[in-house]
JSON list of C-alpha atoms in Angstrom, two decimals:
[
{"chain": "A", "resi": 351, "resn": "UNK", "atom": "CA", "xyz": [-11.33, -24.20, -11.88]},
{"chain": "A", "resi": 352, "resn": "UNK", "atom": "CA", "xyz": [-9.19, -22.65, -14.66]},
{"chain": "A", "resi": 353, "resn": "UNK", "atom": "CA", "xyz": [-8.72, -19.45, -12.66]},
{"chain": "A", "resi": 354, "resn": "UNK", "atom": "CA", "xyz": [-7.52, -21.44, -9.67]},
{"chain": "A", "resi": 355, "resn": "UNK", "atom": "CA", "xyz": [-5.00, -23.25, -11.88]},
{"chain": "A", "resi": 356, "resn": "UNK", "atom": "CA", "xyz": [-3.47, -19.89, -12.89]},
{"chain": "A", "resi": 357, "resn": "UNK", "atom": "CA", "xyz": [-3.74, -18.22, -9.48]},
{"chain": "A", "resi": 358, "resn": "UNK", "atom": "CA", "xyz": [-0.81, -17.82, -7.14]},
{"chain": "A", "resi": 359, "resn": "UNK", "atom": "CA", "xyz": [-0.61, -16.56, -3.57]},
{"chain": "A", "resi": 360, "resn": "UNK", "atom": "CA", "xyz": [1.08, -13.19, -3.22]},
{"chain": "A", "resi": 361, "resn": "UNK", "atom": "CA", "xyz": [2.14, -12.79, 0.40]},
{"chain": "A", "resi": 362, "resn": "UNK", "atom": "CA", "xyz": [2.72, -9.03, 0.41]},
{"chain": "A", "resi": 363, "resn": "UNK", "atom": "CA", "xyz": [-0.73, -8.48, -1.11]},
{"chain": "A", "resi": 364, "resn": "UNK", "atom": "CA", "xyz": [-2.35, -10.91, 1.30]},
{"chain": "A", "resi": 365, "resn": "UNK", "atom": "CA", "xyz": [-4.37, -12.29, -1.61]},
{"chain": "A", "resi": 366, "resn": "UNK", "atom": "CA", "xyz": [-4.22, -14.40, -4.74]},
{"chain": "A", "resi": 367, "resn": "UNK", "atom": "CA", "xyz": [-3.20, -13.06, -8.13]},
{"chain": "A", "resi": 368, "resn": "UNK", "atom": "CA", "xyz": [-5.62, -14.43, -10.71]},
{"chain": "A", "resi": 369, "resn": "UNK", "atom": "CA", "xyz": [-4.43, -12.30, -13.64]},
{"chain": "A", "resi": 370, "resn": "UNK", "atom": "CA", "xyz": [-2.52, -13.70, -16.59]},
{"chain": "A", "resi": 371, "resn": "UNK", "atom": "CA", "xyz": [1.19, -13.35, -15.80]},
{"chain": "A", "resi": 372, "resn": "UNK", "atom": "CA", "xyz": [0.45, -10.68, -13.15]},
{"chain": "A", "resi": 373, "resn": "UNK", "atom": "CA", "xyz": [-0.97, -8.32, -15.78]},
{"chain": "A", "resi": 374, "resn": "UNK", "atom": "CA", "xyz": [-2.59, -5.06, -14.73]},
{"chain": "A", "resi": 375, "resn": "UNK", "atom": "CA", "xyz": [-5.95, -3.57, -15.53]},
{"chain": "A", "resi": 376, "resn": "UNK", "atom": "CA", "xyz": [-5.83, -1.18, -18.50]},
{"chain": "A", "resi": 377, "resn": "UNK", "atom": "CA", "xyz": [-8.12, 1.29, -16.75]},
{"chain": "A", "resi": 378, "resn": "UNK", "atom": "CA", "xyz": [-5.41, 2.41, -14.31]},
{"chain": "A", "resi": 379, "resn": "UNK", "atom": "CA", "xyz": [-3.53, 4.62, -16.82]},
{"chain": "A", "resi": 380, "resn": "UNK", "atom": "CA", "xyz": [-6.78, 6.27, -17.88]},
{"chain": "A", "resi": 381, "resn": "UNK", "atom": "CA", "xyz": [-7.69, 7.07, -14.27]},
{"chain": "A", "resi": 382, "resn": "UNK", "atom": "CA", "xyz": [-4.17, 8.36, -13.63]},
{"chain": "A", "resi": 383, "resn": "UNK", "atom": "CA", "xyz": [-4.31, 10.67, -16.66]},
{"chain": "A", "resi": 384, "resn": "UNK", "atom": "CA", "xyz": [-7.76, 11.93, -15.63]},
{"chain": "A", "resi": 385, "resn": "UNK", "atom": "CA", "xyz": [-6.62, 12.62, -12.05]},
{"chain": "A", "resi": 386, "resn": "UNK", "atom": "CA", "xyz": [-3.43, 14.38, -13.13]},
{"chain": "A", "resi": 387, "resn": "UNK", "atom": "CA", "xyz": [-5.39, 16.52, -15.59]},
{"chain": "A", "resi": 388, "resn": "UNK", "atom": "CA", "xyz": [-8.10, 17.39, -13.07]},
{"chain": "A", "resi": 389, "resn": "UNK", "atom": "CA", "xyz": [-5.85, 18.12, -10.06]},
{"chain": "A", "resi": 390, "resn": "UNK", "atom": "CA", "xyz": [-2.90, 19.69, -11.81]},
{"chain": "A", "resi": 391, "resn": "UNK", "atom": "CA", "xyz": [0.55, 20.16, -10.32]},
{"chain": "A", "resi": 392, "resn": "UNK", "atom": "CA", "xyz": [-0.59, 22.07, -7.22]},
{"chain": "A", "resi": 393, "resn": "UNK", "atom": "CA", "xyz": [-3.29, 19.52, -6.38]},
{"chain": "A", "resi": 394, "resn": "UNK", "atom": "CA", "xyz": [-0.85, 16.64, -6.69]},
{"chain": "A", "resi": 395, "resn": "UNK", "atom": "CA", "xyz": [1.74, 18.51, -4.57]},
{"chain": "A", "resi": 396, "resn": "UNK", "atom": "CA", "xyz": [-0.86, 18.97, -1.81]},
{"chain": "A", "resi": 397, "resn": "UNK", "atom": "CA", "xyz": [-1.73, 15.26, -1.95]},
{"chain": "A", "resi": 398, "resn": "UNK", "atom": "CA", "xyz": [1.95, 14.30, -1.65]},
{"chain": "A", "resi": 399, "resn": "UNK", "atom": "CA", "xyz": [2.48, 16.66, 1.29]},
{"chain": "A", "resi": 400, "resn": "UNK", "atom": "CA", "xyz": [-0.53, 15.15, 3.09]},
{"chain": "A", "resi": 401, "resn": "UNK", "atom": "CA", "xyz": [0.73, 11.60, 2.42]},
{"chain": "A", "resi": 402, "resn": "UNK", "atom": "CA", "xyz": [4.17, 12.49, 3.77]},
{"chain": "A", "resi": 403, "resn": "UNK", "atom": "CA", "xyz": [2.67, 14.03, 6.94]},
{"chain": "A", "resi": 404, "resn": "UNK", "atom": "CA", "xyz": [0.50, 10.92, 7.44]},
{"chain": "A", "resi": 405, "resn": "UNK", "atom": "CA", "xyz": [3.52, 8.63, 7.05]},
{"chain": "A", "resi": 406, "resn": "UNK", "atom": "CA", "xyz": [5.52, 10.60, 9.62]},
{"chain": "A", "resi": 407, "resn": "UNK", "atom": "CA", "xyz": [2.58, 10.55, 12.02]},
{"chain": "A", "resi": 408, "resn": "UNK", "atom": "CA", "xyz": [2.11, 6.78, 11.62]},
{"chain": "A", "resi": 409, "resn": "UNK", "atom": "CA", "xyz": [5.80, 6.11, 12.22]},
{"chain": "A", "resi": 410, "resn": "UNK", "atom": "CA", "xyz": [5.76, 8.26, 15.37]},
{"chain": "A", "resi": 411, "resn": "UNK", "atom": "CA", "xyz": [2.62, 6.53, 16.66]},
{"chain": "A", "resi": 412, "resn": "UNK", "atom": "CA", "xyz": [4.08, 3.06, 16.07]},
{"chain": "A", "resi": 413, "resn": "UNK", "atom": "CA", "xyz": [7.33, 3.99, 17.84]},
{"chain": "A", "resi": 414, "resn": "UNK", "atom": "CA", "xyz": [5.37, 5.40, 20.81]},
{"chain": "A", "resi": 415, "resn": "UNK", "atom": "CA", "xyz": [3.50, 2.08, 20.99]},
{"chain": "A", "resi": 416, "resn": "UNK", "atom": "CA", "xyz": [6.83, 0.22, 21.18]},
{"chain": "A", "resi": 417, "resn": "UNK", "atom": "CA", "xyz": [6.71, -1.11, 17.62]},
{"chain": "A", "resi": 418, "resn": "UNK", "atom": "CA", "xyz": [9.89, -0.82, 15.57]},
{"chain": "A", "resi": 419, "resn": "UNK", "atom": "CA", "xyz": [9.20, 1.27, 12.48]},
{"chain": "A", "resi": 420, "resn": "UNK", "atom": "CA", "xyz": [11.22, 2.96, 9.76]},
{"chain": "A", "resi": 421, "resn": "UNK", "atom": "CA", "xyz": [10.51, 5.59, 7.15]},
{"chain": "A", "resi": 422, "resn": "UNK", "atom": "CA", "xyz": [13.01, 6.68, 4.52]},
{"chain": "A", "resi": 423, "resn": "UNK", "atom": "CA", "xyz": [13.36, 10.45, 4.13]},
{"chain": "A", "resi": 424, "resn": "UNK", "atom": "CA", "xyz": [11.86, 10.67, 0.64]},
{"chain": "A", "resi": 425, "resn": "UNK", "atom": "CA", "xyz": [9.28, 7.90, 1.00]},
{"chain": "A", "resi": 426, "resn": "UNK", "atom": "CA", "xyz": [5.78, 7.61, 2.37]},
{"chain": "A", "resi": 427, "resn": "UNK", "atom": "CA", "xyz": [6.08, 3.85, 2.95]},
{"chain": "A", "resi": 428, "resn": "UNK", "atom": "CA", "xyz": [6.27, 2.96, 6.64]},
{"chain": "A", "resi": 429, "resn": "UNK", "atom": "CA", "xyz": [7.94, -0.41, 7.34]},
{"chain": "A", "resi": 430, "resn": "UNK", "atom": "CA", "xyz": [7.27, -2.07, 10.70]},
{"chain": "A", "resi": 431, "resn": "UNK", "atom": "CA", "xyz": [7.21, -5.38, 12.54]},
{"chain": "A", "resi": 432, "resn": "UNK", "atom": "CA", "xyz": [4.57, -7.77, 11.23]},
{"chain": "A", "resi": 433, "resn": "UNK", "atom": "CA", "xyz": [1.71, -8.06, 13.71]},
{"chain": "A", "resi": 434, "resn": "UNK", "atom": "CA", "xyz": [1.39, -11.52, 15.21]},
{"chain": "A", "resi": 435, "resn": "UNK", "atom": "CA", "xyz": [-2.39, -11.67, 14.88]},
{"chain": "A", "resi": 436, "resn": "UNK", "atom": "CA", "xyz": [-3.32, -12.74, 11.35]},
{"chain": "A", "resi": 437, "resn": "UNK", "atom": "CA", "xyz": [-6.85, -11.42, 11.90]},
{"chain": "A", "resi": 438, "resn": "UNK", "atom": "CA", "xyz": [-5.33, -7.93, 12.37]},
{"chain": "A", "resi": 439, "resn": "UNK", "atom": "CA", "xyz": [-3.26, -8.32, 9.19]},
{"chain": "A", "resi": 440, "resn": "UNK", "atom": "CA", "xyz": [-6.36, -9.33, 7.22]},
{"chain": "A", "resi": 441, "resn": "UNK", "atom": "CA", "xyz": [-8.61, -6.67, 8.75]},
{"chain": "A", "resi": 442, "resn": "UNK", "atom": "CA", "xyz": [-6.24, -3.85, 7.75]},
{"chain": "A", "resi": 443, "resn": "UNK", "atom": "CA", "xyz": [-5.06, -5.60, 4.55]},
{"chain": "A", "resi": 444, "resn": "UNK", "atom": "CA", "xyz": [-1.42, -5.14, 5.52]},
{"chain": "A", "resi": 445, "resn": "UNK", "atom": "CA", "xyz": [1.23, -5.88, 2.93]},
{"chain": "A", "resi": 446, "resn": "UNK", "atom": "CA", "xyz": [3.48, -8.41, 4.66]},
{"chain": "A", "resi": 447, "resn": "UNK", "atom": "CA", "xyz": [6.50, -10.45, 3.74]},
{"chain": "A", "resi": 448, "resn": "UNK", "atom": "CA", "xyz": [8.22, -12.61, 6.31]},
{"chain": "A", "resi": 449, "resn": "UNK", "atom": "CA", "xyz": [8.36, -10.75, 9.63]},
{"chain": "A", "resi": 450, "resn": "UNK", "atom": "CA", "xyz": [7.82, -7.24, 8.25]},
{"chain": "A", "resi": 451, "resn": "UNK", "atom": "CA", "xyz": [4.80, -5.28, 7.08]},
{"chain": "A", "resi": 452, "resn": "UNK", "atom": "CA", "xyz": [4.47, -1.99, 5.28]},
{"chain": "A", "resi": 453, "resn": "UNK", "atom": "CA", "xyz": [1.86, 0.61, 4.45]}
]
């Protein structure tokens, strides 16, 4: 009951935030440091290149399907029209706000 009193709906996350003041887990910086140390510069560069290729591919696929989509040149975030079916939004955990979604 106390958690529910502090929780708020976060539309773009498609979930409720039950953390104190939107705080983040302290483990994330440790995992980030570990990953950066393990992969190194070249490993991270390869990951970024793969993410960029995937974003371009997704944008092209959405446009071919007749769905308006945008992708900024130096970003891997694809912004597109929010699907009308809420079940689809929930299934794929799309980040939505108003009539747009992004991944």
